[in-house]
mmCIF file of N, CA and C in Angstrom:
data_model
loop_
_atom_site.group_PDB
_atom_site.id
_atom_site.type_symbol
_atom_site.label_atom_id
_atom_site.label_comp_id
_atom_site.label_asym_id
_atom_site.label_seq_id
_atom_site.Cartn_x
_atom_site.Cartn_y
_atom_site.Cartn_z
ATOM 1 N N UNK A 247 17.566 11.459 -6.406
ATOM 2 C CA UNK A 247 17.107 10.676 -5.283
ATOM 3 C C UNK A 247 15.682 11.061 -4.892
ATOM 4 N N UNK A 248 15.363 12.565 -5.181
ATOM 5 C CA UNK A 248 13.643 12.778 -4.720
ATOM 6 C C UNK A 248 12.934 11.774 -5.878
ATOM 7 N N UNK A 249 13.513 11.668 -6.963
ATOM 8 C CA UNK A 249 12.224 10.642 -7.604
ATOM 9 C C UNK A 249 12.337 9.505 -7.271
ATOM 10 N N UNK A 250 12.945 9.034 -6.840
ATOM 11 C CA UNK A 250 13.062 7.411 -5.990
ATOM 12 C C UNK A 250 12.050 8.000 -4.820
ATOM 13 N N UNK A 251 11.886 8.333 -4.090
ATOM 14 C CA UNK A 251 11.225 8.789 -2.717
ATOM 15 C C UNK A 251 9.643 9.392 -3.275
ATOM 16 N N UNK A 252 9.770 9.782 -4.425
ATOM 17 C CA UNK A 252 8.367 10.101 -4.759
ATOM 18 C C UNK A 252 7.183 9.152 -5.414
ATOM 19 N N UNK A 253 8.091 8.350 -6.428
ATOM 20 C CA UNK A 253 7.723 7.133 -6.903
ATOM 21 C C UNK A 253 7.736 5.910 -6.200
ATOM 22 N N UNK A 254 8.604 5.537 -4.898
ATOM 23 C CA UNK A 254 7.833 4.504 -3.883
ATOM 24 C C UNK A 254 6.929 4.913 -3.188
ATOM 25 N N UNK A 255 6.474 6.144 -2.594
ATOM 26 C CA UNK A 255 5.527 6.780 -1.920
ATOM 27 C C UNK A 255 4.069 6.543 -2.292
ATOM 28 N N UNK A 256 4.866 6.778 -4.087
ATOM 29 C CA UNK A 256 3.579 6.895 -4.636
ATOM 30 C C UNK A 256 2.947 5.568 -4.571
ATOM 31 N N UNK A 257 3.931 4.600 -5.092
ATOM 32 C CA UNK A 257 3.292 3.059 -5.084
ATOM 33 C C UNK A 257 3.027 2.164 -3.743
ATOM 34 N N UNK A 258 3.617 2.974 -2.489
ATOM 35 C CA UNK A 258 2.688 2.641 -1.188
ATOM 36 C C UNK A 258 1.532 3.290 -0.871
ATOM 37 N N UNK A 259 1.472 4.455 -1.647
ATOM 38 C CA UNK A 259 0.014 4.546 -1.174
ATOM 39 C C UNK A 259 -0.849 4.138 -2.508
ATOM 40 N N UNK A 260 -0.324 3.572 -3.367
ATOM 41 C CA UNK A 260 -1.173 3.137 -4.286
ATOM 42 C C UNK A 260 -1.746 1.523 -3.901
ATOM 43 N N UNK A 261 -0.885 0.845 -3.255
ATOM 44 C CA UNK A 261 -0.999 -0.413 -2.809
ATOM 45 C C UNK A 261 -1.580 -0.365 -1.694
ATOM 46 N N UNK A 262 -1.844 0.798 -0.460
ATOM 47 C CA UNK A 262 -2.759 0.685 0.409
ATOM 48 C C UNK A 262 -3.857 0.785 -0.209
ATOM 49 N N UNK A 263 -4.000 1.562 -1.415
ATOM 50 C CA UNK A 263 -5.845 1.861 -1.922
ATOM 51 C C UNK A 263 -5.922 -0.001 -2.622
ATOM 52 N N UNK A 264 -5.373 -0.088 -3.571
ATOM 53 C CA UNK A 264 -5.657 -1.506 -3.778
ATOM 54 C C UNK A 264 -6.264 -2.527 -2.774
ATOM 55 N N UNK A 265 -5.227 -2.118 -1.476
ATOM 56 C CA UNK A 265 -5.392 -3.050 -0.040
ATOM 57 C C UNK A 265 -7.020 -3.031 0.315
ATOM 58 N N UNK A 266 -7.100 -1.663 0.709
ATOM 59 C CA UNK A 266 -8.346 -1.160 1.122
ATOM 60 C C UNK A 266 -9.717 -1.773 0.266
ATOM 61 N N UNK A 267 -9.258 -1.954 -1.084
ATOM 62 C CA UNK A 267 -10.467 -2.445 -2.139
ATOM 63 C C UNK A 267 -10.235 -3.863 -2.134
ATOM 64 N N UNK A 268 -9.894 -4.725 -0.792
ATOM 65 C CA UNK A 268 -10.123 -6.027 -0.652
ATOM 66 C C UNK A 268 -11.399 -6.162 0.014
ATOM 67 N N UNK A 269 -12.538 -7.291 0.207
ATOM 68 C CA UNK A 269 -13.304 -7.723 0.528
ATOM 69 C C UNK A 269 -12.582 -8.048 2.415
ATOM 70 N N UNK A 270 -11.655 -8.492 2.737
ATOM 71 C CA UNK A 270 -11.202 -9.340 3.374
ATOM 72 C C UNK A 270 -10.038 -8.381 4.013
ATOM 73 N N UNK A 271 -10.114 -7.101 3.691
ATOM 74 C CA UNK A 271 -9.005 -6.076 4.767
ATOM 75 C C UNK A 271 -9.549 -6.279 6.091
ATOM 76 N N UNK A 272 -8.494 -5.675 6.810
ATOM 77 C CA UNK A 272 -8.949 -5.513 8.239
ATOM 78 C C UNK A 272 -8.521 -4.346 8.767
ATOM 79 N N UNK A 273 -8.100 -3.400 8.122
ATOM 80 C CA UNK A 273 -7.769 -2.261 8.216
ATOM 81 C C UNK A 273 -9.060 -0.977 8.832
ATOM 82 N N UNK A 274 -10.357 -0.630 7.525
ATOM 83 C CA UNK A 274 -11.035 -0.010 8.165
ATOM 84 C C UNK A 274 -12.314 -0.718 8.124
ATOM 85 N N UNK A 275 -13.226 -0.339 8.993
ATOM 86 C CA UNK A 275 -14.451 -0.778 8.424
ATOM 87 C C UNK A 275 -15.816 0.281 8.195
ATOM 88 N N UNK A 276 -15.451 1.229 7.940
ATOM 89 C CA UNK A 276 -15.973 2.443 7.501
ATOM 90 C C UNK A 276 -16.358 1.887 5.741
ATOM 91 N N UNK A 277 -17.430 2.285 5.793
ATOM 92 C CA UNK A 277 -18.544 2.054 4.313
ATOM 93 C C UNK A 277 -18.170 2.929 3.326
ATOM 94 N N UNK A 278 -17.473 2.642 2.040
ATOM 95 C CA UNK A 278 -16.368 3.204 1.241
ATOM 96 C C UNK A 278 -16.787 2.764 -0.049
ATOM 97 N N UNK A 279 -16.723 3.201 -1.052
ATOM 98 C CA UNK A 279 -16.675 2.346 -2.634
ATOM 99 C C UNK A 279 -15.085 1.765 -2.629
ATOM 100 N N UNK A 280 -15.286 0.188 -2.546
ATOM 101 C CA UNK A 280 -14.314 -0.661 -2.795
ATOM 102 C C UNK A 280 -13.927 -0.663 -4.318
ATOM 103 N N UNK A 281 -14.693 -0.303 -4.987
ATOM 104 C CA UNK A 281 -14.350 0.042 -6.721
ATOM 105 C C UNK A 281 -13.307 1.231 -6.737
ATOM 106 N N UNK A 282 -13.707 2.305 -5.654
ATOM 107 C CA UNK A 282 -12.888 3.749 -6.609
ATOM 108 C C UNK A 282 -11.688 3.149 -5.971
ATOM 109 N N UNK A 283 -11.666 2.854 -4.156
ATOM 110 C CA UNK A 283 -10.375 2.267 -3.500
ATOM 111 C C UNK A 283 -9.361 1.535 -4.582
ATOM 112 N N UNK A 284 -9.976 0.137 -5.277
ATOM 113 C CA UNK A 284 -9.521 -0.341 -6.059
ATOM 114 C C UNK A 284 -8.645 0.367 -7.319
ATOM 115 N N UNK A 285 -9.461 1.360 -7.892
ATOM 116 C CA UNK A 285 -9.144 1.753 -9.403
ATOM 117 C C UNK A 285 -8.005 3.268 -9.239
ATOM 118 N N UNK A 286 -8.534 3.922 -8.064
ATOM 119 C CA UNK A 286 -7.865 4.680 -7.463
ATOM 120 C C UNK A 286 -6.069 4.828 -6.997
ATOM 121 N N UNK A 287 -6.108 3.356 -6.601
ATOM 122 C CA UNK A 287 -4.910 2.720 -6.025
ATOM 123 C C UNK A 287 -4.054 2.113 -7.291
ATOM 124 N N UNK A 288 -4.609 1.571 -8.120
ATOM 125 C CA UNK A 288 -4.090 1.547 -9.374
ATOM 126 C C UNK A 288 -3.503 2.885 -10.065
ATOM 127 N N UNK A 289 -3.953 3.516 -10.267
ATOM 128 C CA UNK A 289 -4.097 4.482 -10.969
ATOM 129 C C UNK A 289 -3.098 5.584 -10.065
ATOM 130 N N UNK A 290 -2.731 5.002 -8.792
ATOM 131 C CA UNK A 290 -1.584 5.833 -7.980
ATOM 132 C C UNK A 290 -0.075 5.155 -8.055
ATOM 133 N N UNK A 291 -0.524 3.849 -8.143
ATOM 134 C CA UNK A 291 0.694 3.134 -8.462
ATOM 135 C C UNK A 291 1.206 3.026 -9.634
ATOM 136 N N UNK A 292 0.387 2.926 -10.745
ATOM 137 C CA UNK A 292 1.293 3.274 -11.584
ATOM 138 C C UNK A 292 1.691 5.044 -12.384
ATOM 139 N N UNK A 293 1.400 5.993 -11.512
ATOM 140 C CA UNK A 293 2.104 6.878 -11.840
ATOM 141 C C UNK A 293 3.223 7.138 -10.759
ATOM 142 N N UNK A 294 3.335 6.044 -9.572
ATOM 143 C CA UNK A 294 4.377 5.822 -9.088
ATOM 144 C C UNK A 294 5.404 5.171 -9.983
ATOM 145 N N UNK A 295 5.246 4.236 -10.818
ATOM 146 C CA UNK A 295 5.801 3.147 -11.534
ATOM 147 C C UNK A 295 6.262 3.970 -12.320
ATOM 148 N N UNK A 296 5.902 4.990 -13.325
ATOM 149 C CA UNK A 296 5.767 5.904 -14.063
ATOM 150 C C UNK A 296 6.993 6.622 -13.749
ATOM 151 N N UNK A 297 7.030 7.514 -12.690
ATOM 152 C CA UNK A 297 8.221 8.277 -11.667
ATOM 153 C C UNK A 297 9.451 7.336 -11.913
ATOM 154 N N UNK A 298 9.189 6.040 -11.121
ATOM 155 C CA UNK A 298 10.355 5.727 -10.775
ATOM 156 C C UNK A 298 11.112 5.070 -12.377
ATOM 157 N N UNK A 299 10.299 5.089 -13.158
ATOM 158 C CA UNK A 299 10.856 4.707 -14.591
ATOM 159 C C UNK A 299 11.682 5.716 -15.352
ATOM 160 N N UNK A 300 11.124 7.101 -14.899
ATOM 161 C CA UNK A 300 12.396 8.005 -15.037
ATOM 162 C C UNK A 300 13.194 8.126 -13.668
ATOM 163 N N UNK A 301 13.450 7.640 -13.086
ATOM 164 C CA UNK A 301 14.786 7.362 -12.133
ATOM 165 C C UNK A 301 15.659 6.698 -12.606
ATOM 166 N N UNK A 302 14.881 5.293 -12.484
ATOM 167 C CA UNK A 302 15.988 3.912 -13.083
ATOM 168 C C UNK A 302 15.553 3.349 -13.898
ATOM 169 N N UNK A 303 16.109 2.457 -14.127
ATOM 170 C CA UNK A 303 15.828 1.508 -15.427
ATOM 171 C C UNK A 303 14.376 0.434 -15.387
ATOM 172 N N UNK A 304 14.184 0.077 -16.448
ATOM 173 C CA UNK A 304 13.261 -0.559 -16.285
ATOM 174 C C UNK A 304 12.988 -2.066 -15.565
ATOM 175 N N UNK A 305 13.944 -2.418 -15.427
ATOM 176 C CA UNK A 305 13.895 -3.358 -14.618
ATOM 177 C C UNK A 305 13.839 -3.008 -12.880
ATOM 178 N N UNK A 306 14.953 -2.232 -12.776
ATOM 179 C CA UNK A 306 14.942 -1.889 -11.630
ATOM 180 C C UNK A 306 13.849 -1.227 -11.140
ATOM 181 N N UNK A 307 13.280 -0.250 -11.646
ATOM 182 C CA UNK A 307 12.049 0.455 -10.952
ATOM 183 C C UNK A 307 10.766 -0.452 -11.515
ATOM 184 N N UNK A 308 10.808 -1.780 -11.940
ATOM 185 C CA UNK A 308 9.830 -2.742 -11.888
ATOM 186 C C UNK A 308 10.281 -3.176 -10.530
ATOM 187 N N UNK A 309 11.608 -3.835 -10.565
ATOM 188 C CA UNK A 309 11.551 -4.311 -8.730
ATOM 189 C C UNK A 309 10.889 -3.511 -8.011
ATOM 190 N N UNK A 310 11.809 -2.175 -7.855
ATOM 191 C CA UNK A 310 11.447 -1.378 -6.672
ATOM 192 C C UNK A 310 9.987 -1.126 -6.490
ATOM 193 N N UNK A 311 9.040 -1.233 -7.307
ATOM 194 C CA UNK A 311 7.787 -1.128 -7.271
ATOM 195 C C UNK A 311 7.133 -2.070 -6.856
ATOM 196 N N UNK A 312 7.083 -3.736 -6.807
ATOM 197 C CA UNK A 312 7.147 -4.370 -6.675
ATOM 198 C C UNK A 312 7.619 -5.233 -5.129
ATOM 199 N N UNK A 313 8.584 -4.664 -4.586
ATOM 200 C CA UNK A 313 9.382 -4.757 -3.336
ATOM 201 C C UNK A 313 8.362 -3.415 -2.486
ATOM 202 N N UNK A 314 7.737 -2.387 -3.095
ATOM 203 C CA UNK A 314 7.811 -1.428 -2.101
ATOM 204 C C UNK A 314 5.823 -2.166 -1.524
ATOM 205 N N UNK A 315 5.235 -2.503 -2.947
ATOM 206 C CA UNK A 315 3.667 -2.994 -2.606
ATOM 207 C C UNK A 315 3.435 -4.205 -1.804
ATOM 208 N N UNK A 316 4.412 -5.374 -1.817
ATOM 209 C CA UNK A 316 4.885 -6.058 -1.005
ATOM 210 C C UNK A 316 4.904 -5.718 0.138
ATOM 211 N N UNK A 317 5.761 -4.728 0.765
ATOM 212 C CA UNK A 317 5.612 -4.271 1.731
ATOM 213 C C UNK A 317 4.909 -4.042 2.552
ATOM 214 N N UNK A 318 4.136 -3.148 1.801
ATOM 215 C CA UNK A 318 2.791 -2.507 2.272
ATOM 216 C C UNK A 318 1.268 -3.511 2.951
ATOM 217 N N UNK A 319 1.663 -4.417 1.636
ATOM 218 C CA UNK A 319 0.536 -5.678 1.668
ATOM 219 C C UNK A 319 0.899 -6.512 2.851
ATOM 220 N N UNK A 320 2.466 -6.624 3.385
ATOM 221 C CA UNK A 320 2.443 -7.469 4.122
ATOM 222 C C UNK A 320 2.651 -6.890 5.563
ATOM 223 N N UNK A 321 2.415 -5.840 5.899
ATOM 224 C CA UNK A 321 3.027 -5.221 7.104
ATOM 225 C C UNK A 321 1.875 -4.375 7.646
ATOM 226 N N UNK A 322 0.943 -4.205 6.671
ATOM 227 C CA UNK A 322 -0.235 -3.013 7.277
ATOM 228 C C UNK A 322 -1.608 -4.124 7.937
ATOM 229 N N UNK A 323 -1.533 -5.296 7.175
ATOM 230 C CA UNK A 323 -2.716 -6.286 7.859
ATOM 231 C C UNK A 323 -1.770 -6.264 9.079
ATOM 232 N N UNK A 324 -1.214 -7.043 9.416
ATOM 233 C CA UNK A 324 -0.123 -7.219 10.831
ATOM 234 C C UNK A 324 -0.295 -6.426 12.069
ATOM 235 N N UNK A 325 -0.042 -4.977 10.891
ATOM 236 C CA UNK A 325 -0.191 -3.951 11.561
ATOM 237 C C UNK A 325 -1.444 -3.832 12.261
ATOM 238 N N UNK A 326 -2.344 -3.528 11.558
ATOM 239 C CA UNK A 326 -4.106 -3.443 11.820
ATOM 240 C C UNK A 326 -4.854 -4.363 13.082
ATOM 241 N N UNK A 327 -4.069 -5.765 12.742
ATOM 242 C CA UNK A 327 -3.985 -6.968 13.499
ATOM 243 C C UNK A 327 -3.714 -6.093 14.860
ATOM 244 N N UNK A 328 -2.392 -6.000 15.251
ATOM 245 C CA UNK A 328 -1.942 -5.205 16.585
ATOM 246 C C UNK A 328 -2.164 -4.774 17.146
ATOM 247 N N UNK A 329 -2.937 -3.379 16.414
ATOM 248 C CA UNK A 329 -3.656 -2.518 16.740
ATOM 249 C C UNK A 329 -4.771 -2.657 17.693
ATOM 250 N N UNK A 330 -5.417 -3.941 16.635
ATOM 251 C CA UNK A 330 -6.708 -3.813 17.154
ATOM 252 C C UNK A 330 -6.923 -5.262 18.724
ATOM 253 N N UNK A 331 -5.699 -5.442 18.875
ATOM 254 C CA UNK A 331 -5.566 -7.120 20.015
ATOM 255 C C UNK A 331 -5.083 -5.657 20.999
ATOM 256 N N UNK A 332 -4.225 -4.885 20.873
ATOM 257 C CA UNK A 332 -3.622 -3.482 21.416
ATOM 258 C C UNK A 332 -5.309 -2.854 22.006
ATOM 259 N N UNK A 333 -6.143 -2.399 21.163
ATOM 260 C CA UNK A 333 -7.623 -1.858 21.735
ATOM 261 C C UNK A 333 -8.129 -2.689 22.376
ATOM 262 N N UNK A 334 -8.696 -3.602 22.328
ATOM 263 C CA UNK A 334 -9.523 -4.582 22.886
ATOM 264 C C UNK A 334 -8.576 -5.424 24.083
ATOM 265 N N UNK A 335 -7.430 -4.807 24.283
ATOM 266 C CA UNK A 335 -6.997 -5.552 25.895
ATOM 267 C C UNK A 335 -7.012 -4.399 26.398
ATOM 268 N N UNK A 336 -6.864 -3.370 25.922
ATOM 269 C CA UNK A 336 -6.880 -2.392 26.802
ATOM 270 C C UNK A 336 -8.740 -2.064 27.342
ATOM 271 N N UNK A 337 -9.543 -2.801 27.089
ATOM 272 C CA UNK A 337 -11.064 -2.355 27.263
ATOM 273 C C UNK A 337 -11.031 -2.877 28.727
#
């Protein structure tokens, strides 16, 4: 069960660096190489993908990888969103 927990971890924070190497995040706006963000985040997710391929099967730890970047992609703009309607009423 720790490589299930290590290998989605890994592929949420591999899918926030991907996130981050969008043109169009709203997450930070701190001046960053959107390239390493990009290649970085790759390169985390799939040694998440990697992990969870010795867990389960290959199909399955294609879902779960898949279901976990999803996630991430769809809940951290939202998030960021909140945040920042959350700062600016409070001014």
């Amino acid at each position: 069960m720790t490589l299930f927990w290590v290998g989605a971890l890994l592929v949420m924070a591999g899918s926030l660096g991907v996130y981050l190497s969008s043109p169009n995040q709203s997450l930070s706006q701190a001046a960053f190489s959107r390239r390493a963000a990009g290649w970085g985040g790759g390169v985390v997710m799939l040694a998440g993908q990697a992990v969870l391929l010795g867990w389960a099967g290959p199909a399955t730890a294609v879902f779960i990888a898949l279901t976990a970047a999803s996630l991430v992609w769809s809940i951290v703009p939202l998030l960021a969103l909140w945040l920042r309607m959350r700062a600016e009423a409070g001014r």
